[in-house]
C-alpha positions as semicolon CSV with decimal commas, in nm:
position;residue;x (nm);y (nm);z (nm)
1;X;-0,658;1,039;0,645
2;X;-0,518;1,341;0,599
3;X;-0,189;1,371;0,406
4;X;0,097;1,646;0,494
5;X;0,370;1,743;0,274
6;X;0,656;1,773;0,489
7;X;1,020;1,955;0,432
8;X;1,147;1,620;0,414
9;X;0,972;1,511;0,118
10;X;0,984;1,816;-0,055
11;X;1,336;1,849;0,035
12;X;1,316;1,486;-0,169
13;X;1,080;1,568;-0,439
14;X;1,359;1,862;-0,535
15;X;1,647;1,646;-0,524
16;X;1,479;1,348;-0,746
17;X;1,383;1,644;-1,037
18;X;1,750;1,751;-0,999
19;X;1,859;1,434;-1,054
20;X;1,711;1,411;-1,364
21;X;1,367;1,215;-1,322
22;X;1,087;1,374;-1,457
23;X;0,774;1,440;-1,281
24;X;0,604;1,143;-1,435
25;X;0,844;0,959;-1,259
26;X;0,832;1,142;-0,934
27;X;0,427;1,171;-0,911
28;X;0,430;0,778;-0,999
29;X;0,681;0,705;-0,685
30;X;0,486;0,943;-0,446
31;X;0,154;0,767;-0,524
32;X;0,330;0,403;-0,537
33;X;0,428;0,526;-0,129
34;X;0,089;0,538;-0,088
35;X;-0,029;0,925;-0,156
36;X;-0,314;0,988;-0,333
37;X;-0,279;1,095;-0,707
38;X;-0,453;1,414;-0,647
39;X;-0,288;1,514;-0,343
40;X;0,072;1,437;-0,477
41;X;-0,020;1,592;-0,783
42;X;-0,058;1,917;-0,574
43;X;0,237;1,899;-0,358
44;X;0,427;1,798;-0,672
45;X;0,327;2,122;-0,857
46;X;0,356;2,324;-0,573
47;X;0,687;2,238;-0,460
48;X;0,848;2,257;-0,810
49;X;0,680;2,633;-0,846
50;X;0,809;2,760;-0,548
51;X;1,183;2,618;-0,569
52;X;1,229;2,730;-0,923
53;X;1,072;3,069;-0,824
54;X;1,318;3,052;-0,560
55;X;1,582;3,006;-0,762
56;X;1,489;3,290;-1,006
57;X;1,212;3,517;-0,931
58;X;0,935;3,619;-1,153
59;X;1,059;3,307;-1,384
60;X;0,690;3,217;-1,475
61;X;0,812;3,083;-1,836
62;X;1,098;2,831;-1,655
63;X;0,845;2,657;-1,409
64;X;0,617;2,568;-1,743
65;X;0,805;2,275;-1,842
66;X;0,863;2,102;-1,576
67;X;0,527;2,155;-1,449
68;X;0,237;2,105;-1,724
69;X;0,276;1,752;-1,802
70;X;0,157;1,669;-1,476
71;X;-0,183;1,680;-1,525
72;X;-0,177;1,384;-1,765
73;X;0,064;1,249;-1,488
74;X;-0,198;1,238;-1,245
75;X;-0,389;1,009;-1,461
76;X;-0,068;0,751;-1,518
77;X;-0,010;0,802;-1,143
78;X;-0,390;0,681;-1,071
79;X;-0,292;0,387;-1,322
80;X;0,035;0,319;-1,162
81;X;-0,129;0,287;-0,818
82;X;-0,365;0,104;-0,937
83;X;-0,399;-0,142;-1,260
84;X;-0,180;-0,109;-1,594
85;X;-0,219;-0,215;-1,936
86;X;-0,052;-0,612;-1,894
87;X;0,113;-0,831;-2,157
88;X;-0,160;-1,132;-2,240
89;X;-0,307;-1,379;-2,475
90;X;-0,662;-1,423;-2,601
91;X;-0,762;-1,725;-2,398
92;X;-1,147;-1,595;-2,435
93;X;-1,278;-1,903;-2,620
94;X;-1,034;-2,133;-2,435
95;X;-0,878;-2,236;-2,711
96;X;-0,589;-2,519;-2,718
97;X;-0,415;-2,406;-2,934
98;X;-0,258;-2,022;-2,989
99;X;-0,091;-1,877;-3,292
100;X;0,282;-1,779;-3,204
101;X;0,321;-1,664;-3,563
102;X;0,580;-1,933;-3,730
103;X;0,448;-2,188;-3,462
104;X;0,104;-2,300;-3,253
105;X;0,160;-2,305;-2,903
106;X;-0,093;-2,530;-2,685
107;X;-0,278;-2,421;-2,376
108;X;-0,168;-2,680;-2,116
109;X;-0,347;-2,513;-1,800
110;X;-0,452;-2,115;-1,686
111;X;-0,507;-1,985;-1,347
112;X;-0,692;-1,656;-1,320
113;X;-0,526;-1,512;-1,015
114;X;-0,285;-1,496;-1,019
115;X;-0,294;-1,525;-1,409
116;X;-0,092;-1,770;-1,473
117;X;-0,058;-2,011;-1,865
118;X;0,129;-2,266;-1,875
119;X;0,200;-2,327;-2,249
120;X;0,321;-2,680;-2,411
121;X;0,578;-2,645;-2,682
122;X;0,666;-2,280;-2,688
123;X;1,037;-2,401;-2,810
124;X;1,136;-2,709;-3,028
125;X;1,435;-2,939;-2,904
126;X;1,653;-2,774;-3,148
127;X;1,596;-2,385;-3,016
128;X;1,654;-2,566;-2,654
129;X;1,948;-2,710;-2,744
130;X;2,128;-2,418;-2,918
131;X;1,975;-2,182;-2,650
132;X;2,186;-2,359;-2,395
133;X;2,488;-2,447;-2,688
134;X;2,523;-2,027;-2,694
135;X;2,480;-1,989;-2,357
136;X;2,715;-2,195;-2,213
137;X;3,042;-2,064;-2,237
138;X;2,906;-1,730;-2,116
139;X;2,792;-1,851;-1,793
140;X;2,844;-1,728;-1,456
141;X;2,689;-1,698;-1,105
142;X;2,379;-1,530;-1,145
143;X;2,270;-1,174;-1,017
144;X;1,988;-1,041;-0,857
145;X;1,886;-0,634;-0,949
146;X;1,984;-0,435;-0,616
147;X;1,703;-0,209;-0,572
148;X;1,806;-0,002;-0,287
149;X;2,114;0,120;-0,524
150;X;1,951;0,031;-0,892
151;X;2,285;-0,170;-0,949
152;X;2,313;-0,586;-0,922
153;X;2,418;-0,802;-0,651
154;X;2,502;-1,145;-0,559
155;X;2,234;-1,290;-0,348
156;X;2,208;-1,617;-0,097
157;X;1,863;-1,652;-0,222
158;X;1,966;-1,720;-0,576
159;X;2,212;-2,016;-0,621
160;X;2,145;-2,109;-1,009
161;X;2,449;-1,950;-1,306
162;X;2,328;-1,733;-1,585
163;X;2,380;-1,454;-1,856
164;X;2,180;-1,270;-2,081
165;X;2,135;-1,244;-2,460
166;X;2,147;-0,876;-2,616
167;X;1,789;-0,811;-2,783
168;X;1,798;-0,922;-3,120
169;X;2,156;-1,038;-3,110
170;X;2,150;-1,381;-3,344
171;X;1,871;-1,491;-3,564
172;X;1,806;-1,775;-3,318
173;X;1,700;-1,491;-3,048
174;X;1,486;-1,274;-3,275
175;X;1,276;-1,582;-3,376
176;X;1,188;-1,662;-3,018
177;X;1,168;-1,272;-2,950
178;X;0,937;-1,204;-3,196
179;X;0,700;-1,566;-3,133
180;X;0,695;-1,406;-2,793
181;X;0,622;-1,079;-2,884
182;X;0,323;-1,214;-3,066
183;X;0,157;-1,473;-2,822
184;X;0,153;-1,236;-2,534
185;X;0,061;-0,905;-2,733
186;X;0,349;-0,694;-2,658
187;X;0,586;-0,529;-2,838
188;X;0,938;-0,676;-2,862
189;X;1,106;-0,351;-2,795
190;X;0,951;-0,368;-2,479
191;X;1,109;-0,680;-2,338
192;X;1,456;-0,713;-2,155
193;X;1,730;-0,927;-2,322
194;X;1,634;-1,302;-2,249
195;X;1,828;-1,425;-1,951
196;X;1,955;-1,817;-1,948
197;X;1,994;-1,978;-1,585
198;X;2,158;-2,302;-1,466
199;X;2,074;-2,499;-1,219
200;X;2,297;-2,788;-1,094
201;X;2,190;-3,045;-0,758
202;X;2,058;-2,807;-0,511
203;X;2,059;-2,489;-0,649
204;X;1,751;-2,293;-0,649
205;X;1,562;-1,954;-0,624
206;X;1,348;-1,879;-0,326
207;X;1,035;-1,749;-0,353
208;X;1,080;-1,328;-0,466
209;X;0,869;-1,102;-0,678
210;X;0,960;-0,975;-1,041
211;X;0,856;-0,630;-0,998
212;X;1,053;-0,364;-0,843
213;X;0,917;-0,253;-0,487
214;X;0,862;0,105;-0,544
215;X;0,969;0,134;-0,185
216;X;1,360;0,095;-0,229
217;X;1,566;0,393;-0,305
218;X;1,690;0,280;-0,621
219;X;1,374;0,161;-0,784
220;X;1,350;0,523;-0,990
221;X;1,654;0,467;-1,148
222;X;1,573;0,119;-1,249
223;X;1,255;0,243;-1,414
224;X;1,402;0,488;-1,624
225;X;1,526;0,200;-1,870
226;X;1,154;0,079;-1,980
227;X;0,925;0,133;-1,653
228;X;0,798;-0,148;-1,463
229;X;0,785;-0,506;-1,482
230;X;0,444;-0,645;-1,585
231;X;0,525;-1,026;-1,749
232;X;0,736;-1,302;-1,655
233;X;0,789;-1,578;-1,915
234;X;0,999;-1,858;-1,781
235;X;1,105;-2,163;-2,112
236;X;1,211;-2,497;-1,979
237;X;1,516;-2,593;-2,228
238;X;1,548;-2,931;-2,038
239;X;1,382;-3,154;-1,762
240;X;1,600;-3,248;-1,459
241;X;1,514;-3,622;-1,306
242;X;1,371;-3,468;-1,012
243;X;1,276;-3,148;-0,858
244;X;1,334;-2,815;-0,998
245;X;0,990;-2,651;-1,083
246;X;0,846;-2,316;-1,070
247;X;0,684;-2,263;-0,744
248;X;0,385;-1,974;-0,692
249;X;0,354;-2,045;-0,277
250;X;0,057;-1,798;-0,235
251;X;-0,184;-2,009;-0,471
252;X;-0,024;-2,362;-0,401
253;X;0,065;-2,430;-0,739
254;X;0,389;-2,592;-0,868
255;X;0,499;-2,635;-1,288
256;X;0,702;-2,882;-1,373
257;X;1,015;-2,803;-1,594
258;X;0,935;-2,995;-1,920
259;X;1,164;-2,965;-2,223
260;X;1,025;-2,680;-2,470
261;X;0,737;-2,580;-2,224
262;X;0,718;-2,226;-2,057
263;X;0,494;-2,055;-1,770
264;X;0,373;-1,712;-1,825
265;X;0,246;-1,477;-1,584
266;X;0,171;-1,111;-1,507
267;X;0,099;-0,859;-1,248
268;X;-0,069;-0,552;-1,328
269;X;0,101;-0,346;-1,026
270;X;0,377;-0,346;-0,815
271;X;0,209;-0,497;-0,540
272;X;0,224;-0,865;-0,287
273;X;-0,170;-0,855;-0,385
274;X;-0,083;-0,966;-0,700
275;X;0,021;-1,280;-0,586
276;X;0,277;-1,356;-0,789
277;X;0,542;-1,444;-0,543
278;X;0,725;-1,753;-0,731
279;X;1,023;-1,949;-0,700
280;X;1,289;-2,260;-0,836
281;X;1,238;-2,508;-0,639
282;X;1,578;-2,669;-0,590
283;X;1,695;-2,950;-0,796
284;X;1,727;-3,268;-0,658
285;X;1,849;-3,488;-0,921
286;X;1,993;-3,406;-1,276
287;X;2,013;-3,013;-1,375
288;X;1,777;-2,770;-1,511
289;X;1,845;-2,493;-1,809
290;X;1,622;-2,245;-1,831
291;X;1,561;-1,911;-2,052
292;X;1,374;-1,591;-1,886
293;X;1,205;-1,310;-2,063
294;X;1,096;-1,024;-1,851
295;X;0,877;-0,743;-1,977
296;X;0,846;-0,406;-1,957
297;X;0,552;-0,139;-1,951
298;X;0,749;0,039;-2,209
299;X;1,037;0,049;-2,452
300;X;1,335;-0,146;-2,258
301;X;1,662;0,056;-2,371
């Protein structure tokens, strides 16, 4: 199929570099739309060099900048479109048991696509307890990212309470940050500020992605604070009577929320093939606390 680079989109591809995204970021979105690395690389290149000459004739030296990195953006581009480095664990010898640094973590149950771990005492009663003690007074009706502006939103789909930690705020948080950090290989700088969620009778979260659709308007803005998405680790700080576990619809499977137990999984592009679409299933009897830890593909600022 043959691809055509219309006014329109270089109209657009002039107006994202103005507003200040670089042409990583622009040649990442292009081929996430579904162009091909090589041809967006092109029209990329092309349309920068001919507005900036616009702009100031003969300015060989200004269009430089803006324009040499994009070879090596081609390549992340290809990447982007396709498969990216992904937090994981070395489950190569199936082992029980994994080292989490001041604690060992046990292997409950994998799934290899989606990948999916479910992992048996990520968090002792204690680090439940005082993760909910903290959280609690800071609660309020949880948020969902609005990606067609880049800002947050209240959404029907999402009935539970929450708030987030600050990286590295308390001693408390940097323990669990860091045993994170090292069972998943990932740095911690990379990961968002954990995020603690409520859920009282009935409240739930329907079934959504974690990535951002690189199809909404306000996706690039989002990813200029630490890129995509690319792990979801979900800790169980309590067990509600009935109900309340983390659905994955596309692959049938459903974990139950048990005290000090966690699910991990990842998706390598932004993409419904990864399967990952997951949910809360609402609770039916008692509550559930929960504590979230998103990651990033690079340094989360």
């Amino acid at each position: 199929m043959t691809q055509i680079a219309t006014p329109a989109l270089r109209e657009w591809i002039v107006q994202q570099t103005a507003a200040g995204f670089s042409p990583e970021q622009v040649l990442s979105a292009m081929v996430a739309a579904g162009w091909e690395a090589g041809v967006a690389e092109v029209t990329l290149e092309t349309t920068l060099r001919d507005y900036l000459r616009s702009r100031a004739p003969g300015a060989d030296a200004a269009v430089a900048a803006p324009v040499a990195p994009l070879k090596a953006s081609a390549q992340a581009a290809k990447s982007a479109a396709g498969t990216v480095p992904v937090p994981t664990m070395d489950l190569g010898q199936s082992p029980r048991m994994l080292d989490a640094g001041d604690r060992q973590v046990t292997v409950l149950s994998t799934l290899a696509s989606p990948r999916v771990v479910v992992l048996g005492g990520l968090l002792s009663d204690e680090e439940c307890d005082a993760l909910i003690a903290a959280a609690r007074p800071r609660m309020a009706r949880s948020l969902t990212v609005e990606t067609k502006t880049g800002g947050e939103e209240l959404n029907e789909s999402r009935t539970s309470s929450g708030m987030f930690f600050n990286r590295g705020e308390s001693e408390l948080i940097q323990r669990i940050e860091a045993r994170i950090a090292r069972l998943v290989n990932w740095p911690v700088e990379n990961g968002e500020g954990m995020q603690v969620l409520y859920y009282g009778v009935g409240a739930e979260y329907k079934p959504h992605y974690d990535y951002f659709d690189p199809a909404e308007p306000g996706t690039p803005t989002i990813l200029k604070r630490g890129g995509q998405r690319v792990g979801t680790l979900v800790m169980y700080l309590n067990e509600p009577e009935r109900g309340g576990g983390t659905t994955f619809p596309d692959v049938g499977l459903e974990v139950a929320p048990q005290r000090g137990n966690a699910v991990f999984f990842s998706y390598d592009k932004p993409d419904p093939s990864t399967r990952t679409l997951h949910g809360g299933a609402p609770v039916i009897v008692g509550e559930k606390w929960v504590a979230t830890k998103w990651l990033r593909q690079g340094v989360f600022e």
